mmCIF file of N, CA, C and O in Angstrom:
data_model
loop_
_atom_site.group_PDB
_atom_site.id
_atom_site.type_symbol
_atom_site.label_atom_id
_atom_site.label_comp_id
_atom_site.label_asym_id
_atom_site.label_seq_id
_atom_site.Cartn_x
_atom_site.Cartn_y
_atom_site.Cartn_z
ATOM 1 N N UNK A 22 50.286 -6.444 13.458
ATOM 2 C CA UNK A 22 50.071 -5.579 12.308
ATOM 3 C C UNK A 22 51.383 -4.923 11.890
ATOM 4 O O UNK A 22 52.292 -4.787 12.681
ATOM 5 N N UNK A 23 51.433 -4.481 10.654
ATOM 6 C CA UNK A 23 52.623 -3.841 10.111
ATOM 7 C C UNK A 23 52.783 -2.452 10.736
ATOM 8 O O UNK A 23 51.980 -1.576 10.524
ATOM 9 N N UNK A 24 53.874 -2.262 11.476
ATOM 10 C CA UNK A 24 54.044 -1.001 12.199
ATOM 11 C C UNK A 24 54.759 0.084 11.396
ATOM 12 O O UNK A 24 54.864 1.202 11.852
ATOM 13 N N UNK A 25 55.260 -0.252 10.191
ATOM 14 C CA UNK A 25 55.955 0.781 9.430
ATOM 15 C C UNK A 25 55.063 1.435 8.381
ATOM 16 O O UNK A 25 55.516 2.256 7.604
ATOM 17 N N UNK A 26 53.817 1.093 8.360
ATOM 18 C CA UNK A 26 52.843 1.713 7.459
ATOM 19 C C UNK A 26 51.839 2.500 8.292
ATOM 20 O O UNK A 26 51.599 2.197 9.457
ATOM 21 N N UNK A 27 51.258 3.521 7.655
ATOM 22 C CA UNK A 27 50.357 4.404 8.381
ATOM 23 C C UNK A 27 49.079 4.668 7.599
ATOM 24 O O UNK A 27 49.012 4.429 6.392
ATOM 25 N N UNK A 28 48.107 5.196 8.301
ATOM 26 C CA UNK A 28 46.824 5.598 7.742
ATOM 27 C C UNK A 28 46.779 7.118 7.769
ATOM 28 O O UNK A 28 47.078 7.733 8.796
ATOM 29 N N UNK A 29 46.406 7.724 6.645
ATOM 30 C CA UNK A 29 46.265 9.183 6.568
ATOM 31 C C UNK A 29 44.787 9.535 6.530
ATOM 32 O O UNK A 29 44.047 9.025 5.693
ATOM 33 N N UNK A 30 44.374 10.399 7.448
ATOM 34 C CA UNK A 30 42.998 10.887 7.483
ATOM 35 C C UNK A 30 43.026 12.375 7.151
ATOM 36 O O UNK A 30 43.749 13.145 7.793
ATOM 37 N N UNK A 31 42.258 12.769 6.132
ATOM 38 C CA UNK A 31 42.176 14.183 5.755
ATOM 39 C C UNK A 31 41.466 14.949 6.866
ATOM 40 O O UNK A 31 40.361 14.581 7.270
ATOM 41 N N UNK A 32 42.113 16.020 7.369
ATOM 42 C CA UNK A 32 41.538 16.767 8.490
ATOM 43 C C UNK A 32 41.523 18.275 8.220
ATOM 44 O O UNK A 32 42.343 18.801 7.480
ATOM 45 N N UNK A 33 40.563 18.937 8.873
ATOM 46 C CA UNK A 33 40.434 20.389 8.736
ATOM 47 C C UNK A 33 41.144 21.087 9.899
ATOM 48 O O UNK A 33 41.800 20.437 10.722
ATOM 49 N N UNK A 34 41.014 22.398 9.976
ATOM 50 C CA UNK A 34 41.701 23.172 11.018
ATOM 51 C C UNK A 34 41.189 22.875 12.422
ATOM 52 O O UNK A 34 41.849 23.181 13.405
ATOM 53 N N UNK A 35 39.987 22.259 12.511
ATOM 54 C CA UNK A 35 39.428 21.888 13.813
ATOM 55 C C UNK A 35 39.728 20.439 14.171
ATOM 56 O O UNK A 35 39.150 19.897 15.108
ATOM 57 N N UNK A 36 40.599 19.805 13.391
ATOM 58 C CA UNK A 36 40.977 18.400 13.591
ATOM 59 C C UNK A 36 39.805 17.436 13.428
ATOM 60 O O UNK A 36 39.746 16.400 14.086
ATOM 61 N N UNK A 37 38.874 17.806 12.575
ATOM 62 C CA UNK A 37 37.776 16.910 12.208
ATOM 63 C C UNK A 37 38.028 16.418 10.790
ATOM 64 O O UNK A 37 38.810 17.018 10.043
ATOM 65 N N UNK A 38 37.360 15.325 10.416
ATOM 66 C CA UNK A 38 37.542 14.809 9.066
ATOM 67 C C UNK A 38 37.057 15.866 8.075
ATOM 68 O O UNK A 38 35.951 16.393 8.189
ATOM 69 N N UNK A 39 37.913 16.197 7.140
ATOM 70 C CA UNK A 39 37.669 17.215 6.104
ATOM 71 C C UNK A 39 36.450 16.825 5.291
ATOM 72 O O UNK A 39 36.319 15.677 4.862
ATOM 73 N N UNK A 40 35.562 17.774 5.046
ATOM 74 C CA UNK A 40 34.290 17.510 4.367
ATOM 75 C C UNK A 40 34.393 17.538 2.851
ATOM 76 O O UNK A 40 33.464 17.149 2.166
ATOM 77 N N UNK A 41 35.518 18.025 2.342
ATOM 78 C CA UNK A 41 35.664 18.155 0.891
ATOM 79 C C UNK A 41 36.649 17.115 0.361
ATOM 80 O O UNK A 41 37.015 16.190 1.074
ATOM 81 N N UNK A 42 37.089 17.291 -0.853
ATOM 82 C CA UNK A 42 37.969 16.301 -1.477
ATOM 83 C C UNK A 42 39.282 16.132 -0.725
ATOM 84 O O UNK A 42 39.899 17.106 -0.278
ATOM 85 N N UNK A 43 39.704 14.894 -0.633
ATOM 86 C CA UNK A 43 40.883 14.470 0.113
ATOM 87 C C UNK A 43 42.141 15.280 -0.228
ATOM 88 O O UNK A 43 42.864 15.719 0.656
ATOM 89 N N UNK A 44 42.415 15.499 -1.499
ATOM 90 C CA UNK A 44 43.660 16.109 -1.931
ATOM 91 C C UNK A 44 43.846 17.574 -1.606
ATOM 92 O O UNK A 44 44.955 18.091 -1.696
ATOM 93 N N UNK A 45 42.755 18.261 -1.223
ATOM 94 C CA UNK A 45 42.875 19.694 -0.924
ATOM 95 C C UNK A 45 42.635 19.996 0.558
ATOM 96 O O UNK A 45 42.418 21.130 0.937
ATOM 97 N N UNK A 46 42.722 18.968 1.369
ATOM 98 C CA UNK A 46 42.532 19.127 2.808
ATOM 99 C C UNK A 46 43.605 20.020 3.427
ATOM 100 O O UNK A 46 44.692 20.176 2.884
ATOM 101 N N UNK A 47 43.296 20.570 4.595
ATOM 102 C CA UNK A 47 44.221 21.417 5.347
ATOM 103 C C UNK A 47 45.449 20.620 5.802
ATOM 104 O O UNK A 47 46.578 21.075 5.703
ATOM 105 N N UNK A 48 45.190 19.424 6.330
ATOM 106 C CA UNK A 48 46.287 18.586 6.833
ATOM 107 C C UNK A 48 45.847 17.123 6.850
ATOM 108 O O UNK A 48 44.684 16.805 6.578
ATOM 109 N N UNK A 49 46.788 16.264 7.208
ATOM 110 C CA UNK A 49 46.516 14.834 7.335
ATOM 111 C C UNK A 49 46.909 14.394 8.739
ATOM 112 O O UNK A 49 48.020 14.687 9.191
ATOM 113 N N UNK A 50 45.995 13.713 9.416
ATOM 114 C CA UNK A 50 46.311 13.092 10.701
ATOM 115 C C UNK A 50 46.773 11.678 10.394
ATOM 116 O O UNK A 50 46.054 10.923 9.732
ATOM 117 N N UNK A 51 47.961 11.328 10.867
ATOM 118 C CA UNK A 51 48.499 10.002 10.610
ATOM 119 C C UNK A 51 48.327 9.117 11.835
ATOM 120 O O UNK A 51 48.580 9.539 12.964
ATOM 121 N N UNK A 52 47.895 7.896 11.553
ATOM 122 C CA UNK A 52 47.689 6.882 12.585
ATOM 123 C C UNK A 52 48.499 5.654 12.212
ATOM 124 O O UNK A 52 48.613 5.315 11.028
ATOM 125 N N UNK A 53 49.047 4.970 13.231
ATOM 126 C CA UNK A 53 49.735 3.719 12.936
ATOM 127 C C UNK A 53 48.683 2.630 12.716
ATOM 128 O O UNK A 53 47.483 2.868 12.851
ATOM 129 N N UNK A 54 49.148 1.454 12.364
ATOM 130 C CA UNK A 54 48.218 0.372 12.032
ATOM 131 C C UNK A 54 47.585 -0.266 13.263
ATOM 132 O O UNK A 54 46.830 -1.228 13.149
ATOM 133 N N UNK A 55 47.849 0.304 14.444
ATOM 134 C CA UNK A 55 47.157 -0.095 15.663
ATOM 135 C C UNK A 55 46.118 0.947 16.060
ATOM 136 O O UNK A 55 45.484 0.833 17.105
ATOM 137 N N UNK A 56 45.977 2.005 15.245
ATOM 138 C CA UNK A 56 44.990 3.041 15.516
ATOM 139 C C UNK A 56 45.473 4.154 16.424
ATOM 140 O O UNK A 56 44.677 4.955 16.903
ATOM 141 N N UNK A 57 46.776 4.248 16.641
ATOM 142 C CA UNK A 57 47.339 5.296 17.490
ATOM 143 C C UNK A 57 47.732 6.501 16.641
ATOM 144 O O UNK A 57 48.419 6.348 15.625
ATOM 145 N N UNK A 58 47.304 7.689 17.085
ATOM 146 C CA UNK A 58 47.701 8.916 16.401
ATOM 147 C C UNK A 58 49.210 9.066 16.513
ATOM 148 O O UNK A 58 49.782 8.895 17.588
ATOM 149 N N UNK A 59 49.871 9.428 15.390
ATOM 150 C CA UNK A 59 51.320 9.603 15.435
ATOM 151 C C UNK A 59 51.744 11.036 15.154
ATOM 152 O O UNK A 59 52.643 11.541 15.813
ATOM 153 N N UNK A 60 51.134 11.692 14.159
ATOM 154 C CA UNK A 60 51.497 13.078 13.875
ATOM 155 C C UNK A 60 50.532 13.689 12.871
ATOM 156 O O UNK A 60 49.734 12.998 12.254
ATOM 157 N N UNK A 61 50.674 15.002 12.719
ATOM 158 C CA UNK A 61 49.896 15.748 11.729
ATOM 159 C C UNK A 61 50.869 16.240 10.660
ATOM 160 O O UNK A 61 51.965 16.697 10.973
ATOM 161 N N UNK A 62 50.439 16.123 9.400
ATOM 162 C CA UNK A 62 51.245 16.603 8.281
ATOM 163 C C UNK A 62 50.436 17.662 7.540
ATOM 164 O O UNK A 62 49.321 17.394 7.093
ATOM 165 N N UNK A 63 50.986 18.885 7.462
ATOM 166 C CA UNK A 63 50.319 19.964 6.717
ATOM 167 C C UNK A 63 50.357 19.640 5.230
ATOM 168 O O UNK A 63 51.339 19.096 4.728
ATOM 169 N N UNK A 64 49.297 19.993 4.536
ATOM 170 C CA UNK A 64 49.177 19.727 3.109
ATOM 171 C C UNK A 64 49.564 20.984 2.316
ATOM 172 O O UNK A 64 48.829 21.966 2.332
ATOM 173 N N UNK A 65 50.683 20.949 1.586
ATOM 174 C CA UNK A 65 51.061 22.122 0.806
ATOM 175 C C UNK A 65 50.128 22.366 -0.389
ATOM 176 O O UNK A 65 50.176 23.424 -1.001
ATOM 177 N N UNK A 66 49.269 21.407 -0.691
ATOM 178 C CA UNK A 66 48.324 21.525 -1.804
ATOM 179 C C UNK A 66 46.921 21.876 -1.312
ATOM 180 O O UNK A 66 45.947 21.772 -2.041
ATOM 181 N N UNK A 67 46.823 22.301 -0.047
ATOM 182 C CA UNK A 67 45.527 22.621 0.563
ATOM 183 C C UNK A 67 44.856 23.791 -0.145
ATOM 184 O O UNK A 67 45.521 24.681 -0.671
ATOM 185 N N UNK A 68 43.548 23.783 -0.100
ATOM 186 C CA UNK A 68 42.780 24.909 -0.614
ATOM 187 C C UNK A 68 43.085 26.113 0.274
ATOM 188 O O UNK A 68 43.312 25.970 1.469
ATOM 189 N N UNK A 69 43.104 27.282 -0.319
ATOM 190 C CA UNK A 69 43.420 28.496 0.445
ATOM 191 C C UNK A 69 42.201 29.401 0.501
ATOM 192 O O UNK A 69 41.188 29.138 -0.144
ATOM 193 N N UNK A 70 42.332 30.475 1.250
ATOM 194 C CA UNK A 70 41.229 31.438 1.286
ATOM 195 C C UNK A 70 41.030 32.096 -0.071
ATOM 196 O O UNK A 70 40.019 32.727 -0.328
ATOM 197 N N UNK A 71 42.020 31.939 -0.945
ATOM 198 C CA UNK A 71 41.905 32.509 -2.287
ATOM 199 C C UNK A 71 41.222 31.545 -3.255
ATOM 200 O O UNK A 71 41.099 31.831 -4.432
ATOM 201 N N UNK A 72 40.799 30.399 -2.745
ATOM 202 C CA UNK A 72 40.046 29.458 -3.556
ATOM 203 C C UNK A 72 40.894 28.667 -4.527
ATOM 204 O O UNK A 72 40.524 28.485 -5.664
ATOM 205 N N UNK A 73 42.022 28.169 -4.048
ATOM 206 C CA UNK A 73 42.886 27.347 -4.892
ATOM 207 C C UNK A 73 42.059 26.308 -5.619
ATOM 208 O O UNK A 73 41.163 25.701 -5.055
ATOM 209 N N UNK A 74 42.364 26.117 -6.860
ATOM 210 C CA UNK A 74 41.602 25.173 -7.660
ATOM 211 C C UNK A 74 41.782 23.759 -7.147
ATOM 212 O O UNK A 74 42.822 23.409 -6.608
ATOM 213 N N UNK A 75 40.776 22.975 -7.370
ATOM 214 C CA UNK A 75 40.798 21.555 -7.032
ATOM 215 C C UNK A 75 41.945 20.898 -7.781
ATOM 216 O O UNK A 75 42.091 21.076 -8.982
ATOM 217 N N UNK A 76 42.765 20.160 -7.089
ATOM 218 C CA UNK A 76 43.834 19.443 -7.767
ATOM 219 C C UNK A 76 43.477 17.965 -7.793
ATOM 220 O O UNK A 76 43.018 17.416 -6.817
ATOM 221 N N UNK A 77 43.643 17.358 -8.928
ATOM 222 C CA UNK A 77 43.296 15.941 -9.061
ATOM 223 C C UNK A 77 44.536 15.140 -9.457
ATOM 224 O O UNK A 77 44.526 14.394 -10.419
ATOM 225 N N UNK A 78 45.602 15.350 -8.695
ATOM 226 C CA UNK A 78 46.854 14.644 -8.933
ATOM 227 C C UNK A 78 47.213 13.856 -7.674
ATOM 228 O O UNK A 78 47.991 14.317 -6.845
ATOM 229 N N UNK A 79 46.623 12.669 -7.530
ATOM 230 C CA UNK A 79 46.858 11.911 -6.300
ATOM 231 C C UNK A 79 48.318 11.546 -6.081
ATOM 232 O O UNK A 79 48.735 11.342 -4.946
ATOM 233 N N UNK A 80 49.119 11.532 -7.153
ATOM 234 C CA UNK A 80 50.533 11.215 -6.976
ATOM 235 C C UNK A 80 51.245 12.257 -6.115
ATOM 236 O O UNK A 80 52.209 11.941 -5.416
ATOM 237 N N UNK A 81 50.747 13.505 -6.110
ATOM 238 C CA UNK A 81 51.336 14.537 -5.248
ATOM 239 C C UNK A 81 51.150 14.186 -3.775
ATOM 240 O O UNK A 81 52.057 14.384 -2.957
ATOM 241 N N UNK A 82 49.975 13.670 -3.436
ATOM 242 C CA UNK A 82 49.697 13.303 -2.046
ATOM 243 C C UNK A 82 50.478 12.054 -1.668
ATOM 244 O O UNK A 82 50.990 11.946 -0.552
ATOM 245 N N UNK A 83 50.609 11.124 -2.602
ATOM 246 C CA UNK A 83 51.397 9.920 -2.342
ATOM 247 C C UNK A 83 52.854 10.302 -2.074
ATOM 248 O O UNK A 83 53.487 9.765 -1.160
ATOM 249 N N UNK A 84 53.384 11.254 -2.835
ATOM 250 C CA UNK A 84 54.759 11.721 -2.600
ATOM 251 C C UNK A 84 54.884 12.410 -1.243
ATOM 252 O O UNK A 84 55.915 12.289 -0.582
ATOM 253 N N UNK A 85 53.841 13.116 -0.826
ATOM 254 C CA UNK A 85 53.840 13.793 0.474
ATOM 255 C C UNK A 85 53.761 12.794 1.624
ATOM 256 O O UNK A 85 54.339 13.014 2.686
ATOM 257 N N UNK A 86 53.046 11.697 1.405
ATOM 258 C CA UNK A 86 52.786 10.707 2.457
ATOM 259 C C UNK A 86 53.244 9.308 2.036
ATOM 260 O O UNK A 86 52.448 8.365 2.001
ATOM 261 N N UNK A 87 54.522 9.120 1.728
ATOM 262 C CA UNK A 87 54.978 7.818 1.223
ATOM 263 C C UNK A 87 54.847 6.679 2.230
ATOM 264 O O UNK A 87 54.820 5.510 1.844
ATOM 265 N N UNK A 88 54.747 7.023 3.507
ATOM 266 C CA UNK A 88 54.642 6.011 4.554
ATOM 267 C C UNK A 88 53.209 5.497 4.738
ATOM 268 O O UNK A 88 52.983 4.583 5.519
ATOM 269 N N UNK A 89 52.251 6.085 4.024
ATOM 270 C CA UNK A 89 50.838 5.731 4.211
ATOM 271 C C UNK A 89 50.348 4.767 3.131
ATOM 272 O O UNK A 89 50.615 4.970 1.951
ATOM 273 N N UNK A 90 49.642 3.740 3.564
ATOM 274 C CA UNK A 90 49.065 2.807 2.603
ATOM 275 C C UNK A 90 47.537 2.795 2.661
ATOM 276 O O UNK A 90 46.898 2.011 1.965
ATOM 277 N N UNK A 91 46.958 3.680 3.478
ATOM 278 C CA UNK A 91 45.506 3.857 3.539
ATOM 279 C C UNK A 91 45.233 5.358 3.585
ATOM 280 O O UNK A 91 45.856 6.078 4.362
ATOM 281 N N UNK A 92 44.324 5.814 2.726
ATOM 282 C CA UNK A 92 43.871 7.207 2.715
ATOM 283 C C UNK A 92 42.398 7.213 3.085
ATOM 284 O O UNK A 92 41.600 6.561 2.424
ATOM 285 N N UNK A 93 42.026 7.984 4.129
ATOM 286 C CA UNK A 93 40.635 8.082 4.562
ATOM 287 C C UNK A 93 40.163 9.522 4.403
ATOM 288 O O UNK A 93 40.837 10.457 4.825
ATOM 289 N N UNK A 94 38.995 9.676 3.810
ATOM 290 C CA UNK A 94 38.393 10.989 3.650
ATOM 291 C C UNK A 94 36.894 10.869 3.432
ATOM 292 O O UNK A 94 36.364 9.768 3.302
ATOM 293 N N UNK A 95 36.220 12.006 3.402
ATOM 294 C CA UNK A 95 34.772 12.012 3.142
ATOM 295 C C UNK A 95 34.466 12.027 1.655
ATOM 296 O O UNK A 95 33.420 11.558 1.230
ATOM 297 N N UNK A 96 35.403 12.599 0.860
ATOM 298 C CA UNK A 96 35.206 12.659 -0.586
ATOM 299 C C UNK A 96 36.526 12.440 -1.304
ATOM 300 O O UNK A 96 37.562 12.927 -0.857
ATOM 301 N N UNK A 97 36.440 11.728 -2.416
ATOM 302 C CA UNK A 97 37.569 11.579 -3.341
ATOM 303 C C UNK A 97 36.969 11.523 -4.730
ATOM 304 O O UNK A 97 35.938 10.885 -4.940
ATOM 305 N N UNK A 98 37.616 12.172 -5.656
ATOM 306 C CA UNK A 98 37.156 12.100 -7.031
ATOM 307 C C UNK A 98 37.221 10.663 -7.530
ATOM 308 O O UNK A 98 38.095 9.896 -7.131
ATOM 309 N N UNK A 99 36.287 10.292 -8.393
ATOM 310 C CA UNK A 99 36.226 8.924 -8.899
ATOM 311 C C UNK A 99 37.538 8.510 -9.565
ATOM 312 O O UNK A 99 38.060 7.428 -9.311
ATOM 313 N N UNK A 100 38.067 9.389 -10.423
ATOM 314 C CA UNK A 100 39.318 9.063 -11.101
ATOM 315 C C UNK A 100 40.463 8.930 -10.113
ATOM 316 O O UNK A 100 41.266 7.993 -10.193
ATOM 317 N N UNK A 101 40.556 9.857 -9.157
ATOM 318 C CA UNK A 101 41.617 9.795 -8.152
ATOM 319 C C UNK A 101 41.487 8.540 -7.300
ATOM 320 O O UNK A 101 42.487 7.879 -6.991
ATOM 321 N N UNK A 102 40.267 8.179 -6.926
ATOM 322 C CA UNK A 102 40.014 6.973 -6.135
ATOM 323 C C UNK A 102 40.585 5.758 -6.860
ATOM 324 O O UNK A 102 41.293 4.941 -6.269
ATOM 325 N N UNK A 103 40.294 5.651 -8.141
ATOM 326 C CA UNK A 103 40.760 4.508 -8.932
ATOM 327 C C UNK A 103 42.277 4.516 -9.103
ATOM 328 O O UNK A 103 42.916 3.475 -9.008
ATOM 329 N N UNK A 104 42.863 5.687 -9.344
ATOM 330 C CA UNK A 104 44.321 5.782 -9.493
ATOM 331 C C UNK A 104 45.003 5.382 -8.194
ATOM 332 O O UNK A 104 45.972 4.606 -8.196
ATOM 333 N N UNK A 105 44.500 5.895 -7.067
ATOM 334 C CA UNK A 105 45.068 5.571 -5.756
ATOM 335 C C UNK A 105 45.028 4.067 -5.521
ATOM 336 O O UNK A 105 46.009 3.466 -5.100
ATOM 337 N N UNK A 106 43.897 3.473 -5.839
ATOM 338 C CA UNK A 106 43.696 2.051 -5.572
ATOM 339 C C UNK A 106 44.445 1.160 -6.566
ATOM 340 O O UNK A 106 45.205 0.280 -6.157
ATOM 341 N N UNK A 107 44.214 1.371 -7.846
ATOM 342 C CA UNK A 107 44.719 0.457 -8.868
ATOM 343 C C UNK A 107 46.167 0.714 -9.273
ATOM 344 O O UNK A 107 46.931 -0.226 -9.441
ATOM 345 N N UNK A 108 46.542 1.956 -9.444
ATOM 346 C CA UNK A 108 47.879 2.255 -9.962
ATOM 347 C C UNK A 108 48.908 2.516 -8.872
ATOM 348 O O UNK A 108 50.091 2.263 -9.062
ATOM 349 N N UNK A 109 48.470 3.054 -7.745
ATOM 350 C CA UNK A 109 49.410 3.431 -6.691
ATOM 351 C C UNK A 109 49.427 2.462 -5.514
ATOM 352 O O UNK A 109 50.238 2.594 -4.612
ATOM 353 N N UNK A 110 48.498 1.493 -5.505
ATOM 354 C CA UNK A 110 48.497 0.450 -4.481
ATOM 355 C C UNK A 110 48.144 0.904 -3.084
ATOM 356 O O UNK A 110 48.535 0.281 -2.102
ATOM 357 N N UNK A 111 47.379 1.988 -2.986
ATOM 358 C CA UNK A 111 46.956 2.510 -1.684
ATOM 359 C C UNK A 111 45.471 2.246 -1.523
ATOM 360 O O UNK A 111 44.710 2.341 -2.481
ATOM 361 N N UNK A 112 45.059 1.932 -0.311
ATOM 362 C CA UNK A 112 43.646 1.664 -0.049
ATOM 363 C C UNK A 112 42.929 2.975 0.254
ATOM 364 O O UNK A 112 43.203 3.607 1.274
ATOM 365 N N UNK A 113 42.010 3.397 -0.632
ATOM 366 C CA UNK A 113 41.197 4.577 -0.331
ATOM 367 C C UNK A 113 39.959 4.138 0.452
ATOM 368 O O UNK A 113 39.407 3.063 0.200
ATOM 369 N N UNK A 114 39.542 4.947 1.410
ATOM 370 C CA UNK A 114 38.375 4.600 2.226
ATOM 371 C C UNK A 114 37.551 5.860 2.460
ATOM 372 O O UNK A 114 38.077 6.871 2.921
ATOM 373 N N UNK A 115 36.273 5.778 2.137
ATOM 374 C CA UNK A 115 35.357 6.903 2.330
ATOM 375 C C UNK A 115 34.610 6.702 3.648
ATOM 376 O O UNK A 115 34.073 5.625 3.909
ATOM 377 N N UNK A 116 34.574 7.744 4.452
ATOM 378 C CA UNK A 116 33.920 7.688 5.760
ATOM 379 C C UNK A 116 32.871 8.780 5.882
ATOM 380 O O UNK A 116 32.935 9.783 5.176
ATOM 381 N N UNK A 117 31.953 8.575 6.795
ATOM 382 C CA UNK A 117 30.997 9.636 7.131
ATOM 383 C C UNK A 117 31.243 10.137 8.559
ATOM 384 O O UNK A 117 30.531 10.998 9.056
ATOM 385 N N UNK A 118 32.266 9.598 9.202
ATOM 386 C CA UNK A 118 32.579 9.964 10.589
ATOM 387 C C UNK A 118 33.144 11.380 10.670
ATOM 388 O O UNK A 118 33.750 11.880 9.743
ATOM 389 N N UNK A 119 32.966 11.993 11.831
ATOM 390 C CA UNK A 119 33.450 13.355 12.065
ATOM 391 C C UNK A 119 34.843 13.360 12.693
ATOM 392 O O UNK A 119 35.689 14.163 12.334
ATOM 393 N N UNK A 120 35.075 12.454 13.615
ATOM 394 C CA UNK A 120 36.360 12.390 14.320
ATOM 395 C C UNK A 120 37.322 11.459 13.576
ATOM 396 O O UNK A 120 36.936 10.357 13.178
ATOM 397 N N UNK A 121 38.571 11.880 13.381
ATOM 398 C CA UNK A 121 39.535 11.028 12.681
ATOM 399 C C UNK A 121 39.686 9.629 13.296
ATOM 400 O O UNK A 121 39.730 8.634 12.557
ATOM 401 N N UNK A 122 39.763 9.547 14.618
ATOM 402 C CA UNK A 122 39.908 8.230 15.239
ATOM 403 C C UNK A 122 38.700 7.349 14.947
ATOM 404 O O UNK A 122 38.842 6.152 14.699
ATOM 405 N N UNK A 123 37.507 7.930 14.942
ATOM 406 C CA UNK A 123 36.302 7.150 14.610
ATOM 407 C C UNK A 123 36.361 6.652 13.168
ATOM 408 O O UNK A 123 35.922 5.537 12.866
ATOM 409 N N UNK A 124 36.913 7.462 12.283
ATOM 410 C CA UNK A 124 37.061 7.053 10.880
ATOM 411 C C UNK A 124 38.041 5.884 10.771
ATOM 412 O O UNK A 124 37.807 4.934 10.016
ATOM 413 N N UNK A 125 39.123 5.940 11.533
ATOM 414 C CA UNK A 125 40.102 4.843 11.539
ATOM 415 C C UNK A 125 39.462 3.573 12.093
ATOM 416 O O UNK A 125 39.625 2.483 11.529
ATOM 417 N N UNK A 126 38.718 3.697 13.174
ATOM 418 C CA UNK A 126 38.025 2.541 13.751
ATOM 419 C C UNK A 126 37.032 1.943 12.764
ATOM 420 O O UNK A 126 36.899 0.717 12.660
ATOM 421 N N UNK A 127 36.330 2.813 12.031
ATOM 422 C CA UNK A 127 35.393 2.346 11.011
ATOM 423 C C UNK A 127 36.139 1.580 9.921
ATOM 424 O O UNK A 127 35.690 0.518 9.483
ATOM 425 N N UNK A 128 37.272 2.089 9.507
ATOM 426 C CA UNK A 128 38.086 1.384 8.497
ATOM 427 C C UNK A 128 38.462 -0.002 9.005
ATOM 428 O O UNK A 128 38.294 -0.999 8.300
ATOM 429 N N UNK A 129 38.996 -0.090 10.227
ATOM 430 C CA UNK A 129 39.385 -1.395 10.779
ATOM 431 C C UNK A 129 38.199 -2.345 10.873
ATOM 432 O O UNK A 129 38.326 -3.537 10.588
ATOM 433 N N UNK A 130 37.038 -1.838 11.263
ATOM 434 C CA UNK A 130 35.845 -2.678 11.410
ATOM 435 C C UNK A 130 35.383 -3.266 10.084
ATOM 436 O O UNK A 130 34.766 -4.332 10.057
ATOM 437 N N UNK A 131 35.684 -2.600 8.987
ATOM 438 C CA UNK A 131 35.230 -3.065 7.676
ATOM 439 C C UNK A 131 36.276 -3.916 6.952
ATOM 440 O O UNK A 131 36.066 -4.317 5.823
ATOM 441 N N UNK A 132 37.381 -4.196 7.633
ATOM 442 C CA UNK A 132 38.427 -5.033 7.022
ATOM 443 C C UNK A 132 38.218 -6.489 7.334
ATOM 444 O O UNK A 132 37.662 -6.905 8.250
#
């Protein structure tokens, strides 16, 4: 597998898959293409306790995570999903799993 590309999983403060839209997650857990956790990246566009508005600019997340070619989350806006997939060349994947590693395994199983 390609070792210079990574999978980004939207995660919350408890290191579980974020339940809301991908782009406003607390952080991203990055996994290599063998399913190994590599690092956590804080999201500067995360929702705050002040209720930061939903941002629907997937290019901001792509700029934050240029090494990632797969984005996994529980929710993504329809328009953002299409932009990520068609215009930005990244594979979006929706999961119902709670643990990031389980979400990555689910992605691999469906490929």
